[in-house]
Tab-separated table of C-alpha atoms in Angstrom:
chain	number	residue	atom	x	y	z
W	1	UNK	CA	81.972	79.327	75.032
W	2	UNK	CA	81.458	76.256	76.970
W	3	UNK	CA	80.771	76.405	80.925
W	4	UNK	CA	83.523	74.911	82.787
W	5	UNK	CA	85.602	75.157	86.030
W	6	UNK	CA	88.960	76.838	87.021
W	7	UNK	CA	91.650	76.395	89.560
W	8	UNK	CA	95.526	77.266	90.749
W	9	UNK	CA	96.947	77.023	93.754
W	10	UNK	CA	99.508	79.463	95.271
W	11	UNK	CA	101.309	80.405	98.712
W	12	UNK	CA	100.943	83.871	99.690
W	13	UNK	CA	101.964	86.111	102.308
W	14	UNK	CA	100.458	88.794	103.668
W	15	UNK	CA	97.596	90.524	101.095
W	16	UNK	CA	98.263	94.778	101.704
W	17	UNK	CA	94.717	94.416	102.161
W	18	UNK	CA	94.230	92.354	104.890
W	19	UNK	CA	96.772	90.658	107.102
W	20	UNK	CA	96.703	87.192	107.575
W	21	UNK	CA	100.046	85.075	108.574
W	22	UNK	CA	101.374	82.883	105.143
W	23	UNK	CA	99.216	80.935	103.944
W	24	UNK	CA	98.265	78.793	101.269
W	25	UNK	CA	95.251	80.594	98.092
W	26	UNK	CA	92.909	78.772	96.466
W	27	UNK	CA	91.696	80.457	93.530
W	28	UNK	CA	88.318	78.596	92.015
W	29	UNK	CA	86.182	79.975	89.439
W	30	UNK	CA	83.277	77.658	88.172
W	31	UNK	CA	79.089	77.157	87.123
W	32	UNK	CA	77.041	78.227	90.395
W	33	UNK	CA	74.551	76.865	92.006
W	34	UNK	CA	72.734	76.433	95.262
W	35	UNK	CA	74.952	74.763	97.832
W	36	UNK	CA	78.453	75.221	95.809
W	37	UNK	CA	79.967	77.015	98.428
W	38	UNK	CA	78.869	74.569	101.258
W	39	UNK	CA	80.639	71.875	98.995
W	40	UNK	CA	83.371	73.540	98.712
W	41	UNK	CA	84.160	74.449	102.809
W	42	UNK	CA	83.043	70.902	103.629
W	43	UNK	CA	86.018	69.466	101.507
W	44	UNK	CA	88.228	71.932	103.067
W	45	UNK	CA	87.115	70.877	106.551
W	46	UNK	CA	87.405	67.130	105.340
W	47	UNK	CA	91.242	67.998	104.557
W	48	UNK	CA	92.272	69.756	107.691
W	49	UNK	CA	92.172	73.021	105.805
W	50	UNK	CA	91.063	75.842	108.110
W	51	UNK	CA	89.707	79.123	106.295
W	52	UNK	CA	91.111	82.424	107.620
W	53	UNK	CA	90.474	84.727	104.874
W	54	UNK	CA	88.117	84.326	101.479
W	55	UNK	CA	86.348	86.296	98.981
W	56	UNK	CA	83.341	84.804	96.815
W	57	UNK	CA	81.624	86.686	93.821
W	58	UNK	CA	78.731	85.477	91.579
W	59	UNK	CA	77.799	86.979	87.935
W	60	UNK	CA	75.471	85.008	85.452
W	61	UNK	CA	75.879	81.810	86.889
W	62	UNK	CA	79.600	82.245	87.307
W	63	UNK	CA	81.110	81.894	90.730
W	64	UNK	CA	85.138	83.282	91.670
W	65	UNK	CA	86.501	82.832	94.470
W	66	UNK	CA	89.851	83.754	96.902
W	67	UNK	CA	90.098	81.335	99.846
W	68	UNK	CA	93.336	81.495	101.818
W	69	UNK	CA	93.729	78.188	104.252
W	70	UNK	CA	96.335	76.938	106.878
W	71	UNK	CA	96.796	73.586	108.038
W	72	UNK	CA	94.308	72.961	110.978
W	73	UNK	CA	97.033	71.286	112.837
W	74	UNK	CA	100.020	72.962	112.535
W	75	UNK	CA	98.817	76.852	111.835
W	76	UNK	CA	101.098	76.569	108.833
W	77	UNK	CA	100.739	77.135	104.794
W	78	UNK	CA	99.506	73.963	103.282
W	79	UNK	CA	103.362	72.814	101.047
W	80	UNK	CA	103.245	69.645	100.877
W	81	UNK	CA	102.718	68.558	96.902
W	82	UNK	CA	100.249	65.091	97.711
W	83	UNK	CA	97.617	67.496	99.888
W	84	UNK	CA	97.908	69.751	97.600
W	85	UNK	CA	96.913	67.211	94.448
W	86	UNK	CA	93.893	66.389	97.284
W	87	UNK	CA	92.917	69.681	97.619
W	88	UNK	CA	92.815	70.373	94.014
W	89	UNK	CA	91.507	66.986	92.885
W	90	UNK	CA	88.254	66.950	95.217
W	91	UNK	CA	87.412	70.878	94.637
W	92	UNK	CA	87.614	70.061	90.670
W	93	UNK	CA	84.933	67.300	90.979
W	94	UNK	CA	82.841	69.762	92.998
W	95	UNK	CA	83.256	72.863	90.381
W	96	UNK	CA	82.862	70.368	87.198
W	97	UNK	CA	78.981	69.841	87.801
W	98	UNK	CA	77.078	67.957	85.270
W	99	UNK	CA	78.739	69.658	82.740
W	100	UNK	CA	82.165	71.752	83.485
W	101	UNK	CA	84.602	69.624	81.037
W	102	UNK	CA	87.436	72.223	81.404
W	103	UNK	CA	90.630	70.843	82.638
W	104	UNK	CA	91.897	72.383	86.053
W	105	UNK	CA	95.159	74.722	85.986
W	106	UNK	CA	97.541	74.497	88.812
W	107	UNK	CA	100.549	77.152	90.465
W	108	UNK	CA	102.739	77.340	92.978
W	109	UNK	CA	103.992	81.151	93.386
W	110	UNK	CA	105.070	83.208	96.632
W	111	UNK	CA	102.678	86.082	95.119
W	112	UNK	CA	100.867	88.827	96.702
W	113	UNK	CA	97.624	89.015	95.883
W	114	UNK	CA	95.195	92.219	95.809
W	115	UNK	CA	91.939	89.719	96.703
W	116	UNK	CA	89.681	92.362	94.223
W	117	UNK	CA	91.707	93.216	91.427
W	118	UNK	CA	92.330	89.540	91.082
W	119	UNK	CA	88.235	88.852	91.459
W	120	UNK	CA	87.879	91.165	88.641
W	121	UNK	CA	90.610	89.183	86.400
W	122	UNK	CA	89.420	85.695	87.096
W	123	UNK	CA	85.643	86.767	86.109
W	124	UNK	CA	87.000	88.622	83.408
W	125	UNK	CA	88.998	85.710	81.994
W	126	UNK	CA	85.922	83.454	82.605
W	127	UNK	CA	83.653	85.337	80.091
W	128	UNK	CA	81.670	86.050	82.536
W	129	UNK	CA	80.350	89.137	80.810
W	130	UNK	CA	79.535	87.335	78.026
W	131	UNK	CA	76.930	85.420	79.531
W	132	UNK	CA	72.844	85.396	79.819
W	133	UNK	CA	71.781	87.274	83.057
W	134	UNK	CA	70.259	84.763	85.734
W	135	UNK	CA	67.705	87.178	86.654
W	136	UNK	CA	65.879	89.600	84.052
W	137	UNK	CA	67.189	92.855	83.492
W	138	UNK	CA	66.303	95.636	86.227
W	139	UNK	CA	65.253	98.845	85.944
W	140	UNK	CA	68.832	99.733	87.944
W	141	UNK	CA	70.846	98.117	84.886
W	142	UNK	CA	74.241	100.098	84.631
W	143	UNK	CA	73.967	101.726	81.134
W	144	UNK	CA	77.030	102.125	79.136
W	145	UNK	CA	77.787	103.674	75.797
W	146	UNK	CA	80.635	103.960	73.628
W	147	UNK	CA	81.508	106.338	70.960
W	148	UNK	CA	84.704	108.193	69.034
W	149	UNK	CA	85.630	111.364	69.095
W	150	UNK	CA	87.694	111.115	65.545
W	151	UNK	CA	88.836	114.736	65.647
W	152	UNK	CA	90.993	114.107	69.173
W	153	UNK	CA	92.034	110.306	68.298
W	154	UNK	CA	89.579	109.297	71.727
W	155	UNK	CA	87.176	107.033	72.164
W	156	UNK	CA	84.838	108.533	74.851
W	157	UNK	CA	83.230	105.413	77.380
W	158	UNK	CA	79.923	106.931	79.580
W	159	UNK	CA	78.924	104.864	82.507
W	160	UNK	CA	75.543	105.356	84.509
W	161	UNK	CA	74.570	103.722	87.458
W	162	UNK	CA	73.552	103.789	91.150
W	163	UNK	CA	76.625	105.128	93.011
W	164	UNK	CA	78.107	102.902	95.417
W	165	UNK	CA	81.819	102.285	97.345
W	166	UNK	CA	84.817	101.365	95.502
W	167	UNK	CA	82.752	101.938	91.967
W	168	UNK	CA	85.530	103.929	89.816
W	169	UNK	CA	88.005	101.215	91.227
W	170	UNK	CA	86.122	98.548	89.258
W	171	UNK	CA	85.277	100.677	85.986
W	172	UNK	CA	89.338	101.797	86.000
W	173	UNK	CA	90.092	98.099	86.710
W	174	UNK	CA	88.221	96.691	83.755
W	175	UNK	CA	89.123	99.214	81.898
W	176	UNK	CA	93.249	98.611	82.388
W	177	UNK	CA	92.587	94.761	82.465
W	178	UNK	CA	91.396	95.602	78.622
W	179	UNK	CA	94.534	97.300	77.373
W	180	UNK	CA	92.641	100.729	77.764
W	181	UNK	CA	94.663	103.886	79.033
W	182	UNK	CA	92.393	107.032	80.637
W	183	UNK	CA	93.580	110.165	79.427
W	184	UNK	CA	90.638	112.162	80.655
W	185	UNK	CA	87.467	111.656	82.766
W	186	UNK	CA	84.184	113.393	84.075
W	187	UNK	CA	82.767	112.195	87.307
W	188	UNK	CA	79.752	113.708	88.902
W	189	UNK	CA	76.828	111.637	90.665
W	190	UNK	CA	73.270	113.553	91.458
W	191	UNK	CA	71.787	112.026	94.531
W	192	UNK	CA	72.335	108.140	94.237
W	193	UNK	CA	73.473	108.039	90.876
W	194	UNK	CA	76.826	108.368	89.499
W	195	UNK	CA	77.587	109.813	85.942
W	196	UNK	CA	81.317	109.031	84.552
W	197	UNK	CA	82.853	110.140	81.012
W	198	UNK	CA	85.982	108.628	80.260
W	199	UNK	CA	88.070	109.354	77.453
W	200	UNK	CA	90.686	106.600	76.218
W	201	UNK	CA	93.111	104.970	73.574
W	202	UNK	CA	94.527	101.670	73.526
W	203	UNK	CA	98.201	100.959	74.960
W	204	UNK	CA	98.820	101.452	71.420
W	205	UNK	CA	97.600	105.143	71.383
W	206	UNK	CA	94.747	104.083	68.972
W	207	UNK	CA	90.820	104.818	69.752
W	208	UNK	CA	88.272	101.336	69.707
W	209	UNK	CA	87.974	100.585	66.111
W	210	UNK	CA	84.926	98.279	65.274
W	211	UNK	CA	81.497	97.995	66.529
W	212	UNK	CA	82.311	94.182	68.046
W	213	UNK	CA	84.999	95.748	70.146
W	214	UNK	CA	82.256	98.845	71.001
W	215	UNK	CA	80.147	96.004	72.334
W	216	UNK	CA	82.851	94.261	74.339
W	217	UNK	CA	83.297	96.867	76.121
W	218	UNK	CA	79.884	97.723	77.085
W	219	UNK	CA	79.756	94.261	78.163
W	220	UNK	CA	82.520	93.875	80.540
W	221	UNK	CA	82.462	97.460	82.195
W	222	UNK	CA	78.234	96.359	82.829
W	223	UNK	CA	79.658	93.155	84.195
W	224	UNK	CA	82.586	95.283	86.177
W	225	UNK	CA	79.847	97.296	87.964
W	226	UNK	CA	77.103	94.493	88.698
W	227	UNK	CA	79.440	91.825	90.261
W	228	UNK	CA	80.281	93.906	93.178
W	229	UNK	CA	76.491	94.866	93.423
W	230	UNK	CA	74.894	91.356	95.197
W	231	UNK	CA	71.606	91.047	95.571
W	232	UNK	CA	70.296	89.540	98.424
W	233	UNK	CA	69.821	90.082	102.151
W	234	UNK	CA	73.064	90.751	103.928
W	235	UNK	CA	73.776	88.469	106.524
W	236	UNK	CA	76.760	89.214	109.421
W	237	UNK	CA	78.538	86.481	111.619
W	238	UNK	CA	80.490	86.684	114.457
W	239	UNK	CA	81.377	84.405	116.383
W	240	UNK	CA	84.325	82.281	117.882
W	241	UNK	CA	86.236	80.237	114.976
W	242	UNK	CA	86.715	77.059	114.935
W	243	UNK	CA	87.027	73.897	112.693
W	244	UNK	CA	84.408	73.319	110.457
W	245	UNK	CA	82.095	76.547	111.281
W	246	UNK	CA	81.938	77.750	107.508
W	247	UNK	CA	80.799	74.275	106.720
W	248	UNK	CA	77.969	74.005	109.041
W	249	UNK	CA	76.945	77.419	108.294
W	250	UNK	CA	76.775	77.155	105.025
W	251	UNK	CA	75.359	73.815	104.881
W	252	UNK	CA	72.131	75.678	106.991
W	253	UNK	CA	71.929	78.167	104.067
W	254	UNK	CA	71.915	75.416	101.405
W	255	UNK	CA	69.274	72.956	103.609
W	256	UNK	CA	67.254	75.817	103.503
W	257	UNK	CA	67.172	76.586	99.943
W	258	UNK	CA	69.151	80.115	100.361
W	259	UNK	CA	71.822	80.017	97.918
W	260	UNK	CA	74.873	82.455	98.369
W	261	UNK	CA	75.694	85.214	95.919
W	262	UNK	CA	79.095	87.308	97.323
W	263	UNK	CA	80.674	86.571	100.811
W	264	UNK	CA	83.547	88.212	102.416
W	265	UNK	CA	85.431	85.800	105.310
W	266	UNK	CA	88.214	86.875	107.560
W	267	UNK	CA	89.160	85.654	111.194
W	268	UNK	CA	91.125	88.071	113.302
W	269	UNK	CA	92.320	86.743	116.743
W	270	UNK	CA	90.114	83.611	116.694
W	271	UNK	CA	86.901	85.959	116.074
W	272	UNK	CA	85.300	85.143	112.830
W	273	UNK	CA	83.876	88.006	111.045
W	274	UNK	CA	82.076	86.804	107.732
W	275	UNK	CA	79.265	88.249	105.993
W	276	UNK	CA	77.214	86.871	103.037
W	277	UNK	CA	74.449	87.491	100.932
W	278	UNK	CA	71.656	85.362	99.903
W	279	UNK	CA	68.829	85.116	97.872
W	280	UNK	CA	66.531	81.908	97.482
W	281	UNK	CA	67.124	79.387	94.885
W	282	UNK	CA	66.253	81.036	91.845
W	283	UNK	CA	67.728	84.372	92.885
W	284	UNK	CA	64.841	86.340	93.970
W	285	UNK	CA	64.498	87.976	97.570
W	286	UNK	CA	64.457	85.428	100.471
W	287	UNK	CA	61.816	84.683	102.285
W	288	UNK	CA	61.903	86.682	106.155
W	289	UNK	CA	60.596	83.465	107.762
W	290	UNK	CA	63.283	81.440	106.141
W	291	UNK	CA	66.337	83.973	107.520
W	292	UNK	CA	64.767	83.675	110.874
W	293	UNK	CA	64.843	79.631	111.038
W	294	UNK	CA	68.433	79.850	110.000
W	295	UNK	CA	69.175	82.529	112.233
W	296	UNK	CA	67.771	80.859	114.836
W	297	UNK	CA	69.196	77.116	113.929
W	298	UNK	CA	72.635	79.187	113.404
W	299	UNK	CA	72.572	81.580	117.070
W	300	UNK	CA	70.226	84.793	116.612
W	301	UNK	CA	73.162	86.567	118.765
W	302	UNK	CA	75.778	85.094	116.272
W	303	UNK	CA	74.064	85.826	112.926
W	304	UNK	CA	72.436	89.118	112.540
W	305	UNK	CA	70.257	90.147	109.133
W	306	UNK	CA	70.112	93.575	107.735
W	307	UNK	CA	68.236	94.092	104.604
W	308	UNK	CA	70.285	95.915	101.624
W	309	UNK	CA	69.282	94.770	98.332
W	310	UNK	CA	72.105	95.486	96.457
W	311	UNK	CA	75.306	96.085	98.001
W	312	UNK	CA	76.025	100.198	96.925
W	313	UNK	CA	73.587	101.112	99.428
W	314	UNK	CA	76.633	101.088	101.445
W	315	UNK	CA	78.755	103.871	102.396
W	316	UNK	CA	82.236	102.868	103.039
W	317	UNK	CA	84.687	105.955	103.906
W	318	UNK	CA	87.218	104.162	103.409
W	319	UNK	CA	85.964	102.473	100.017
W	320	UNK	CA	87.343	104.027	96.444
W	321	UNK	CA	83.430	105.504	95.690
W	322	UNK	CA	82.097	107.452	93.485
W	323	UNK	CA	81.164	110.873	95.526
W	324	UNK	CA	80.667	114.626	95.966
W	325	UNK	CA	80.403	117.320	93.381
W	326	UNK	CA	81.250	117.369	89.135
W	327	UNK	CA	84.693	116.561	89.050
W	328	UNK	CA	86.514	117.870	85.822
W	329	UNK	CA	89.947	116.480	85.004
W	330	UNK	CA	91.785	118.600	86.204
W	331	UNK	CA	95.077	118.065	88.965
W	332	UNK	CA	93.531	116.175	91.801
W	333	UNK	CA	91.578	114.111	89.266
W	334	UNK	CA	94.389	113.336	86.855
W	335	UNK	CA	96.845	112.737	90.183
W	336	UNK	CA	93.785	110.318	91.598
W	337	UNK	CA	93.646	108.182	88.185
W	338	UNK	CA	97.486	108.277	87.436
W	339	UNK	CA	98.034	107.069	91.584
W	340	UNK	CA	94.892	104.512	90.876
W	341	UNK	CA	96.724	103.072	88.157
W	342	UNK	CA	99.633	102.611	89.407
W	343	UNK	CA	97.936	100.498	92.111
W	344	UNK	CA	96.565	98.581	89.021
W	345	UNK	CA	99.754	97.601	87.525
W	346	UNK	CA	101.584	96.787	91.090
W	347	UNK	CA	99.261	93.923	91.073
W	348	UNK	CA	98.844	92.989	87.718
């Protein structure tokens, strides 16, 4: 499939998830590399777009991303149809590159959108599964397997990986973004690792039926665990917003050969609160000296480093994870996964 670059354009209101005024989403999906995402909030600062709220995941050399903007000026959703063309003509000669030949797609909606289910469906819809790792395999790969249980009609999908938050929420995602329904599942994790059986049938009722789809599916639910888990060295700023701060920050990253793999931005009473993670050009751990010029060029009070190689070494409460004892389908599980995907389909 060739490389290429993706946009729309919506209005939203207020994501369940978050809880930003109306404002305006940018939805980009594209070829990554070093300095893309410093591009990409410099032409936003260019065009009186401020950034309250944005989301930005990597996978072999693909980059998605969620960015909800307001005017600068007026605190308002961006309407007006010749900054929008702007908007969408400058970002599509940033995501092209060299060689992203894929015409741009464009809508207007009044939709609410759940920022990581629709991650997971703009990656997915890239191919982004399909694609040649940047970095060689590790010895943390997810491994997933596929097989048919012809007597019971299933098809019975094992997933092993590091646990980490929000995990089953990104198998179960996949999983329903593929036409798959979960009639039965096994969760258990030992330690750090999480161990999940999951038997299913198409929406038609039928079990997966050919050894291409067998590998599709291994595919995407490896991609469905991996994008989520960034390498990198987390880095945490917070600090008064104001115009043009993502730019400048990220434009310190790129000038100092860090490159950006996942990012998370939200603003909440004029405090920004945005965390990223970064690697060095090529994607292998950054260099300590290099975080601390940043951090000091940046404000060592403002931006604060913690080392977490991959992103499930955190422990979220909150998060949809992966945790505690075997779990046999029984009532609470069932009532978890029917509840879970009925989340799915409210914002699919």
């Amino acid at each position: 499939m060739a490389s290429g670059s993706w946009m729309s354009l919506e209005t939203s209101f207020p994501d369940r998830s978050h809880g930003f005024d109306g404002s305006t989403a940018l939805e980009l999906t594209g070829t990554d590399r070093v300095g893309l995402l410093s591009e990409v909030f410099a032409v936003l600062a260019d065009l009186q777009c401020d950034v309250v709220d944005a989301k930005v995941w990597t996978h072999n050399g693909r980059i998605a991303s969620l960015i909800s903007v307001k005017d600068c000026n007026s605190g308002s959703p961006i309407n007006d149809s010749q900054q929008i063309d702007r908007i969408k003509s400058r970002l599509r000669n940033i995501l092209r590159g060299d060689n992203d030949i894929r015409s741009a797609k464009t809508s207007v909606s009044l939709a609410i959108t759940h920022t990581e289910r629709r991650l997971h469906q703009m990656m997915f819809a890239d191919s982004d599964y399909g694609r040649k790792p940047v970095l060689q395999c590790r010895e943390d790969s997810p491994v997933v397997t596929v097989q048919n249980w012809a007597e019971k009609g299933y098809s019975v999908v094992n997933v092993q990986c590091k646990d980490r938050a929000k995990l089953l929420f990104d198998v179960v995602c996949t999983l329903t973004d593929m036409q798959y329904v979960v009639f039965h599942a096994t969760i258990n994790t030992v330690e750090d690792k999480a161990y999940m059986e999951f038997y299913v049938r198409h929406t038609d009722g039928t079990p997966i039926s050919c050894e291409a789809e067998r590998q599709r599916v291994v595919q995407c639910l490896r991609a469905a665990v991996e994008r989520r888990a960034s390498d990198g060295v987390r880095l945490e700023l917070c600090t008064s917003d104001r115009q043009g701060l993502l730019a400048n920050v990220t434009r310190t990253f790129r000038e100092n050969g860090l490159n950006v793999t996942r990012a998370e931005i939200s603003t909440t009473n004029d405090i920004a609160r945005n965390v990223f993670y970064v690697t060095d050009a090529i994607g292998n751990v950054a260099d300590p000296k290099i975080i601390e010029t940043v951090r000091e060029k940046i404000g060592l009070g403002e931006l604060k480093v913690k080392e977490l190689p991959l992103i499930y070494h955190e422990r979220e409460e909150a998060a949809v994870g992966v945790g505690g004892a075997v779990l046999s389908l029984g009532s609470l599980l069932r009532k978890n996964l029917y509840n879970l995907g009925l989340l799915i389909k409210s914002y699919s």
